[in-house]
Short mmCIF file of C-alpha atoms in Angstrom, two decimals:
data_model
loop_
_atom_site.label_atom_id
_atom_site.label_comp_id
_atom_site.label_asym_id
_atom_site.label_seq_id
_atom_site.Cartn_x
_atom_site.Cartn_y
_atom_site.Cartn_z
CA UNK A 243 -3.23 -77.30 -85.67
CA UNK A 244 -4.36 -80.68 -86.22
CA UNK A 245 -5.70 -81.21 -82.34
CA UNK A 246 -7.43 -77.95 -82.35
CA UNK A 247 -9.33 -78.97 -85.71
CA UNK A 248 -10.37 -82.56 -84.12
CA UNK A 249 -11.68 -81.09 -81.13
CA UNK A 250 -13.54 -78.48 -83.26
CA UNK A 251 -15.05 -80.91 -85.29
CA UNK A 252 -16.17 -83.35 -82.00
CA UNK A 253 -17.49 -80.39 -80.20
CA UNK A 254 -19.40 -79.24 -83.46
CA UNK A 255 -20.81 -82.71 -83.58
CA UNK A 256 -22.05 -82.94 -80.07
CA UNK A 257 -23.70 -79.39 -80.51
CA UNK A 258 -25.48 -80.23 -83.95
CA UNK A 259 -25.49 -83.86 -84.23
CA UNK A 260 -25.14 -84.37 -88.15
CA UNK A 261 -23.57 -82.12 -89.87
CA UNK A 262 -22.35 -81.79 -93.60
CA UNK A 263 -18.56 -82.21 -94.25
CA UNK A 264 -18.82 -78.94 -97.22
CA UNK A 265 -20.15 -77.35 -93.80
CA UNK A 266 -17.37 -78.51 -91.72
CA UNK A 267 -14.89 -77.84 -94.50
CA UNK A 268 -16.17 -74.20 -94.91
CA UNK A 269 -16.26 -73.95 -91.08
CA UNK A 270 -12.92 -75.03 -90.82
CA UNK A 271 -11.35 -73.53 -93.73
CA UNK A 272 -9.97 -77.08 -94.59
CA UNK A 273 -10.69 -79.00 -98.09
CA UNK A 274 -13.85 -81.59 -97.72
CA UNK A 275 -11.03 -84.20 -98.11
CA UNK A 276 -8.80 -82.73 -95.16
CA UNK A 277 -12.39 -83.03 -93.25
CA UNK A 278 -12.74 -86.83 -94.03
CA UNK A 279 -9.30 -87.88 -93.39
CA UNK A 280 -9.90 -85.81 -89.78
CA UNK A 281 -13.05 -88.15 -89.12
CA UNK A 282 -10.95 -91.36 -89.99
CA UNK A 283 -8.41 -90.39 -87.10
CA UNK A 284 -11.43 -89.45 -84.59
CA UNK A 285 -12.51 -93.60 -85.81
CA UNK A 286 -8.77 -94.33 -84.97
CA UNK A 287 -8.64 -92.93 -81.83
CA UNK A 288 -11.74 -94.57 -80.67
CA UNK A 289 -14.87 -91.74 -81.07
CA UNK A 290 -17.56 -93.16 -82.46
CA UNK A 291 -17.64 -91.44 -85.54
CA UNK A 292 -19.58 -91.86 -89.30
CA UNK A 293 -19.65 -90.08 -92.38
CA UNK A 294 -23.18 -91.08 -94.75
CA UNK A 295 -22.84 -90.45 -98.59
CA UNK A 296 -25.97 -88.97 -100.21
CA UNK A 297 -28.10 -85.58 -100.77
CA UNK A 298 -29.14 -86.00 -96.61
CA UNK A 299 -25.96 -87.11 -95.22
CA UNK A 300 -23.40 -85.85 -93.33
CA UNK A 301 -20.66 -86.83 -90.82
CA UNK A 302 -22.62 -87.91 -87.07
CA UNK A 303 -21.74 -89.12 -83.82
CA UNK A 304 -23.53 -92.48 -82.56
CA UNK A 305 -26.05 -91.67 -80.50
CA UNK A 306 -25.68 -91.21 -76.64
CA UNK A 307 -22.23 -90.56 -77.17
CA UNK A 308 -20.99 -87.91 -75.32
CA UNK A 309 -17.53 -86.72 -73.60
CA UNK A 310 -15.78 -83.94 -72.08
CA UNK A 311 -13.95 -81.75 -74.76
CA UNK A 312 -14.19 -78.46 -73.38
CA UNK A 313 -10.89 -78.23 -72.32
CA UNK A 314 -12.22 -76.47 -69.49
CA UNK A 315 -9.00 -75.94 -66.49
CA UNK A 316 -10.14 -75.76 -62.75
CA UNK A 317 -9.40 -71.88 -62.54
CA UNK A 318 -11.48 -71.46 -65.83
CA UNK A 319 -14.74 -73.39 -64.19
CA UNK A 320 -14.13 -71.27 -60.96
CA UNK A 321 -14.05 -67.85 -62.42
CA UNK A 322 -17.70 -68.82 -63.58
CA UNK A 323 -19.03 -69.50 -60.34
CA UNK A 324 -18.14 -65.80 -58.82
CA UNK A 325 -21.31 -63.99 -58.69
CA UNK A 326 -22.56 -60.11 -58.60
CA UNK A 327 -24.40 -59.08 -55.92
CA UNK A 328 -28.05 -58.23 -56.51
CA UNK A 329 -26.50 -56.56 -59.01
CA UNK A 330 -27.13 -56.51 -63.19
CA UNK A 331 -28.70 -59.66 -63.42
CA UNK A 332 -31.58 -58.59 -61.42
CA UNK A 333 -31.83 -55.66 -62.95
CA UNK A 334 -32.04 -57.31 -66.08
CA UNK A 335 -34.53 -59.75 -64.81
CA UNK A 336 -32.20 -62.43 -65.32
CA UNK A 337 -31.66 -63.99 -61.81
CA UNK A 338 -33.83 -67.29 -62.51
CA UNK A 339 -31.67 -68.23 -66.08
CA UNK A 340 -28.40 -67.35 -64.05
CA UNK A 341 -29.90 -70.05 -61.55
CA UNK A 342 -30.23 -72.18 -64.01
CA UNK A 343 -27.42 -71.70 -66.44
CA UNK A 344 -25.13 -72.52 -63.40
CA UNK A 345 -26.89 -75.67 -62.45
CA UNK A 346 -26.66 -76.68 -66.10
CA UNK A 347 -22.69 -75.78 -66.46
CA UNK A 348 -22.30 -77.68 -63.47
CA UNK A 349 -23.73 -80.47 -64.45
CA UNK A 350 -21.86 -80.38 -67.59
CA UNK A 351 -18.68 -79.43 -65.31
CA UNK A 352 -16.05 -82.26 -65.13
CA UNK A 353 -16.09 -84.05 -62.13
CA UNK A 354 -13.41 -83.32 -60.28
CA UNK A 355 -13.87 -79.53 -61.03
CA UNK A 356 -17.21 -79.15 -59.19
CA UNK A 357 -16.13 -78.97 -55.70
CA UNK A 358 -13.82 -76.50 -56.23
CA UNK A 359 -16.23 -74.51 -58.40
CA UNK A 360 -19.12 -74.62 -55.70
CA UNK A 361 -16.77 -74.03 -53.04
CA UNK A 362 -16.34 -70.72 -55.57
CA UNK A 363 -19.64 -69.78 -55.29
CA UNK A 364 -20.24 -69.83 -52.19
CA UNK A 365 -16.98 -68.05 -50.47
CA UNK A 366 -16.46 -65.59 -53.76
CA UNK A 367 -19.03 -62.40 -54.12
CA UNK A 368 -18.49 -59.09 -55.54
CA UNK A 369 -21.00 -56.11 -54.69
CA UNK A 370 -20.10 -53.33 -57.07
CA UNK A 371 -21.74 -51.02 -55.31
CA UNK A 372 -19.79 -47.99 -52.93
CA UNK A 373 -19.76 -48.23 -49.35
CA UNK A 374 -21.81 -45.76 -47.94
CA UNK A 375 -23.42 -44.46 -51.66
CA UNK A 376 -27.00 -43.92 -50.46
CA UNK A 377 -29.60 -45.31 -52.00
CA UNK A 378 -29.39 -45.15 -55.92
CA UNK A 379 -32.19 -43.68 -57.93
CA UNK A 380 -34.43 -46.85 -59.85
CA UNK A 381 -33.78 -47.67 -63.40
CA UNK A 382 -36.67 -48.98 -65.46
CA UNK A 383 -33.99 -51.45 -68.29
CA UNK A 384 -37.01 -53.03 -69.75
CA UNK A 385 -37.16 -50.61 -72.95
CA UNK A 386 -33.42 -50.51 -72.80
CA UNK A 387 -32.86 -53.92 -73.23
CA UNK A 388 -35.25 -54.35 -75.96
CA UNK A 389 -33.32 -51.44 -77.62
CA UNK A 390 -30.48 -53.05 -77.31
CA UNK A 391 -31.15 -56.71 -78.08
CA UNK A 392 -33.84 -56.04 -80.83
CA UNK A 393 -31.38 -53.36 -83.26
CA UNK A 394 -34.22 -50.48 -82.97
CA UNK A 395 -34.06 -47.04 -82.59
CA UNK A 396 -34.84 -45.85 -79.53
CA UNK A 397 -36.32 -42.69 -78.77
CA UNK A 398 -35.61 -41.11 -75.31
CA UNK A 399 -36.53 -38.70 -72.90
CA UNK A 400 -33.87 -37.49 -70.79
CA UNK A 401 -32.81 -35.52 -68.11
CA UNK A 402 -29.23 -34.26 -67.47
CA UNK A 403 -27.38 -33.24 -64.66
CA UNK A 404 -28.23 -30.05 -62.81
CA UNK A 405 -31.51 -29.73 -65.22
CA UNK A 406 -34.77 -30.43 -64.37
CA UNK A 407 -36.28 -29.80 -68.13
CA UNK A 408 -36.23 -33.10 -70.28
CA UNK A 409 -34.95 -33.23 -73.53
CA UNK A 410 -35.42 -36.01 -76.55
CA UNK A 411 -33.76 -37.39 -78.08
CA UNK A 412 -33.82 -40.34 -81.17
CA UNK A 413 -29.90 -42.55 -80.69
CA UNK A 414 -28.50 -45.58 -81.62
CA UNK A 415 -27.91 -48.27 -78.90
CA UNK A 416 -24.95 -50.40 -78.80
CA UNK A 417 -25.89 -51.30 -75.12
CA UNK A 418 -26.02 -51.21 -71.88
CA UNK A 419 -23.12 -50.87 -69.48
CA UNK A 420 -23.38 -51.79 -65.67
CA UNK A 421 -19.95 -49.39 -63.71
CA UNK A 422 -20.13 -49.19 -60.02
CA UNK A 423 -23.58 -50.69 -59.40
CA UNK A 424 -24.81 -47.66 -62.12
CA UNK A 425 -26.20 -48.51 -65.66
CA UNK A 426 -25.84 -46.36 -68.61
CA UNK A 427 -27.13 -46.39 -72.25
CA UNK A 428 -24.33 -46.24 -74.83
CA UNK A 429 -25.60 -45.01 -77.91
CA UNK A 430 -24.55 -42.89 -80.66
CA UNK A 431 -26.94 -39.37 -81.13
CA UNK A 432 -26.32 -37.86 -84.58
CA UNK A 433 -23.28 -40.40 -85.50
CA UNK A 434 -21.18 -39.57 -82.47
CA UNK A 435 -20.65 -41.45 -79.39
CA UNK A 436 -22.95 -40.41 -76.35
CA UNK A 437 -23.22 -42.26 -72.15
CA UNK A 438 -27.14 -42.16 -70.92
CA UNK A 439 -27.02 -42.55 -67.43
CA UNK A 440 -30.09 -45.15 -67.13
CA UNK A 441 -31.91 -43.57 -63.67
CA UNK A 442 -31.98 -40.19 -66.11
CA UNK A 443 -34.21 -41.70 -68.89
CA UNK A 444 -37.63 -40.46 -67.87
CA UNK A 445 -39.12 -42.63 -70.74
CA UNK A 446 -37.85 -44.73 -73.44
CA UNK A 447 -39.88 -45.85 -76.68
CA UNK A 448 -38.65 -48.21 -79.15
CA UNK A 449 -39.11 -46.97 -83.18
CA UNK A 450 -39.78 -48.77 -86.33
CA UNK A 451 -36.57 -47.88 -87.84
CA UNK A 452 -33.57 -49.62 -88.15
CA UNK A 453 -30.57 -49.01 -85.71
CA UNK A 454 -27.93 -46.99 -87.82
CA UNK A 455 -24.74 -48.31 -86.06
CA UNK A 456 -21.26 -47.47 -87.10
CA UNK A 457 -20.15 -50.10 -89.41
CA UNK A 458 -17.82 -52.21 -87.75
CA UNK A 459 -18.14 -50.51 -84.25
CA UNK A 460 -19.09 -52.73 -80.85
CA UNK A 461 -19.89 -51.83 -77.56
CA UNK A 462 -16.93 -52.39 -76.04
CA UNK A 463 -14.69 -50.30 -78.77
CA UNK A 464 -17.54 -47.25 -77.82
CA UNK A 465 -17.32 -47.95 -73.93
CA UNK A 466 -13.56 -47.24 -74.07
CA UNK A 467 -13.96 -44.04 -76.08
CA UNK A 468 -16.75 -42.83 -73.52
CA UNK A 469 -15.03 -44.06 -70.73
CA UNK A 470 -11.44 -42.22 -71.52
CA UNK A 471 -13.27 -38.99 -72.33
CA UNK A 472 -14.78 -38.78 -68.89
CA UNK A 473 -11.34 -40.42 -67.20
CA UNK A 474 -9.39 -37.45 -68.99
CA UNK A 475 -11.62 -34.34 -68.24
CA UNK A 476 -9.62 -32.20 -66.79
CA UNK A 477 -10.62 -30.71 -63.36
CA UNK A 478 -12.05 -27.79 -62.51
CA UNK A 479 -10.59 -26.96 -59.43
CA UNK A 480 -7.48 -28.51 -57.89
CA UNK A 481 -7.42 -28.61 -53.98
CA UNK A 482 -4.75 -28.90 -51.62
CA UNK A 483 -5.66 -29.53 -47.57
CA UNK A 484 -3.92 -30.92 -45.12
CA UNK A 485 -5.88 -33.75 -42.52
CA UNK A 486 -4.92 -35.36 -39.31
CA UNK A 487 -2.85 -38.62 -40.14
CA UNK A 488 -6.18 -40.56 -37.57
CA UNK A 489 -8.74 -39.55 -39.89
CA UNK A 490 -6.80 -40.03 -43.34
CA UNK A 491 -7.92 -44.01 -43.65
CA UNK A 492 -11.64 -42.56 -43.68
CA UNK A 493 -11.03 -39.93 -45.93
CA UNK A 494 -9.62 -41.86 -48.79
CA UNK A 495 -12.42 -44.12 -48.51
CA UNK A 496 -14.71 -41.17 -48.73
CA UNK A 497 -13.09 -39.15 -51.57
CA UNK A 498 -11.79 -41.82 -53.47
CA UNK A 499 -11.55 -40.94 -57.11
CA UNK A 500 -11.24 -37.33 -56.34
CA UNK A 501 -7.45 -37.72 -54.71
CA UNK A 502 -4.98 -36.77 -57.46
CA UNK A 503 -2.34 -38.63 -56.10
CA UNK A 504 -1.94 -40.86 -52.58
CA UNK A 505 -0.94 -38.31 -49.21
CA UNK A 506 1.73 -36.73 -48.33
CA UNK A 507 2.74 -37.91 -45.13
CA UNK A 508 6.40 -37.20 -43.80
CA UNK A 509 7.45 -39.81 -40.86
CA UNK A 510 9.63 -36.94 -39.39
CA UNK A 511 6.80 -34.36 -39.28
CA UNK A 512 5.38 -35.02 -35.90
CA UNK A 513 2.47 -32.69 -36.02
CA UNK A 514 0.14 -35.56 -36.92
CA UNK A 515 -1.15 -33.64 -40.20
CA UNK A 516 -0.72 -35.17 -43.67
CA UNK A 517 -1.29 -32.97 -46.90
CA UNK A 518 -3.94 -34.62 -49.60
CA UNK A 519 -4.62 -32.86 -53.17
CA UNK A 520 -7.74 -33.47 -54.68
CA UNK A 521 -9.86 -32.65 -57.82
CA UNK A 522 -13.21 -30.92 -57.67
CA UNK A 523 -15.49 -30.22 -60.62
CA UNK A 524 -16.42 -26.55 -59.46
CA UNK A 525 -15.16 -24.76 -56.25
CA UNK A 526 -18.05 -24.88 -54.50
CA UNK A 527 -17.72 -28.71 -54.10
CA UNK A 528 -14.93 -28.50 -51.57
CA UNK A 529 -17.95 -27.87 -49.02
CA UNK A 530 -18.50 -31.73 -48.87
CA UNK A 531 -15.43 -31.58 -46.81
CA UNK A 532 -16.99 -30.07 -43.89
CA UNK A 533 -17.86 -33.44 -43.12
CA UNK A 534 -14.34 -33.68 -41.02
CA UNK A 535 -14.53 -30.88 -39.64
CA UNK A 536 -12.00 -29.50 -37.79
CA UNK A 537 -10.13 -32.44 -39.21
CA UNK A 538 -9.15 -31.03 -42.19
CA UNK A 539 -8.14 -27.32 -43.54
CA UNK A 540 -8.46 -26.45 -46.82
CA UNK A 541 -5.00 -24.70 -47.30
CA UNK A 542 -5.29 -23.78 -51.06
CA UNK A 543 -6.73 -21.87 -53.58
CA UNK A 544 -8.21 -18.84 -51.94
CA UNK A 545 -11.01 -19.36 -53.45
CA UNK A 546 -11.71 -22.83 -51.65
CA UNK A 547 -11.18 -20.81 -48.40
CA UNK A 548 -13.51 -18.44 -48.89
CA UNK A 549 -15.92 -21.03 -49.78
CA UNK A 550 -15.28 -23.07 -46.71
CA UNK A 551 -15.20 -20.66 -44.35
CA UNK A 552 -18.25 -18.82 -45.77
CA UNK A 553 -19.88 -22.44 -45.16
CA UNK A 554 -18.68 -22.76 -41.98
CA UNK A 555 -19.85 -19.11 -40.80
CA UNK A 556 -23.77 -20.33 -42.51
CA UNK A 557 -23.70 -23.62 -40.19
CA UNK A 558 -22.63 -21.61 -36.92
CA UNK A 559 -25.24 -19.07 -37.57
CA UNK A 560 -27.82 -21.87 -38.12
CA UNK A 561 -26.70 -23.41 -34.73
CA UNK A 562 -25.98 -20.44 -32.61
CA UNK A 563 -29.85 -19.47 -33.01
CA UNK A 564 -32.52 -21.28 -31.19
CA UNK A 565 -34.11 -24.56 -32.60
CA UNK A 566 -37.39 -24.18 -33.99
CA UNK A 567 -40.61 -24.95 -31.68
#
């Protein structure tokens, strides 16, 4: 459209100052004279606007001109001002520039937007980390980033879950991904798509060579792939237990992700018990659910029984003998 090329070619402008109209043609996809018939009806409409003939000319604004043409809308200017918690820009090292970059977009903000957008700020935070998560092993993103931002190889030394040994490896970064207040390292290893969790990467050393990305593939297209692969394992162990309807708030804030479905709860039952299901990756993980004690019952598999009870006979044996001196 016609508008949408003007206000390309103003904003373009105020960005670069002069520019050349076989540039602006080109960025446009228009013809040169499509471009100069454009600046005759930014003239008509009152933008100060020139085109110069010759080997260093170009089409210009007069200078000191400026004007609002980012077509930014009062939600749009908003949804910039709602911050992370402590979260990946200071792990990134990037607090200070957010500082700034804010006080420069709000500068740049239309008037009547930046009350609304400050207002933003200040009443709008999300903390992406878990309520009661413990304290989350450090992450040294330094060599990450680098990796990342400089198109290097990156050779790693990394530890995986339930190993202590480390392992190295050379990948690929497409980058770094911040979920639930934990970072990871996408990269490919070998040509196929791989997650680092960050706090795992004992060391990280950036090569000489070239990163050998997929051709055509981005972060995001990778983070989706990764991301469904973990989504869709299946689980190891299904668990069904039944929980008094007082403390079944607190467990679904607790066990989140595990529940398969929402409870079972039947307004007629009057026992005060409501049935959950849950996933768990092995059976012995159902022992995190002695934490309700006599709250819950694990009702099925057998195997989960066993397990719980068997974990529940250990703890009364611990407590039935005397403390130590």
């Amino acid at each position: 459209m016609k508008s949408d090329r003007l206000l390309s070619i103003l904003l373009l402008l105020q960005t670069r100052g002069r520019v050349p109209a076989g540039e602006l043609a080109e960025r446009l996809e228009v013809s040169r004279r499509t471009v100069y018939r454009d600046v005759e009806a930014l003239s008509a409409a009152g933008v100060p606007v020139y085109a110069e003939r010759g080997r260093h000319g170009g089409i210009a604004l007069l200078p000191g001109f400026r004007t609002d043409v980012t077509g930014m809308t009062a939600d749009e200017a908003r949804a910039l001002f709602i911050l992370a918690a402590e979260g990946a820009h200071t792990a990134l090292g990037l607090d200070e520039a957010l500082g700034s970059a804010l006080r420069k977009v709000m500068a740049a903000l239309p008037a009547p937007h930046r009350p609304a957008a400050e207002l933003t700020g200040r009443r709008i935070l999300v903390d992406p980390d878990r309520w009661r998560g413990g304290p989350r092993p450090s992450a040294d993103l330094d060599e990450l980033q680098s990796a990342v931002l400089t198109d290097l190889r990156l050779r790693i030394r990394y530890r995986h879950s339930g190993e202590t040994r480390l392992r190295t490896y050379t990948v690929d970064p497409y980058g770094l991904v911040a979920k639930a207040g934990t970072w990871y390292l996408v990269a490919d290893r070998r040509g196929a798509p791989q997650l680092f969790r960050a706090d795992r990467v004992a060391s990280a050393t950036l090569t000489d060579a070239p990163v050998r990305r997929r051709a055509g593939v981005e972060l995001a297209e990778v983070w989706r792939q990764l991301r469904r692969r973990v989504e869709d394992r299946p689980a190891g162990v299904r668990v069904t237990a039944r929980i008094r309807r007082d403390r079944l708030d607190l467990a679904v804030r607790i066990l989140g992700g595990a529940l398969t479905g929402p409870p079972r709860e039947d307004p007629g039952d009057e026992s005060g018990w409501a049935v959950i299901e849950l996933a768990c990756p092995v059976v012995r993980a159902v022992r995190q659910l002695l934490q309700f004690g006599d709250s819950l019952e694990v009702l099925g598999p057998p195997e989960a029984r066993r397990v719980m009870a068997e974990a529940a006979a250990a703890l009364t044996a611990v407590y039935a003998a005397d403390p130590p001196s």
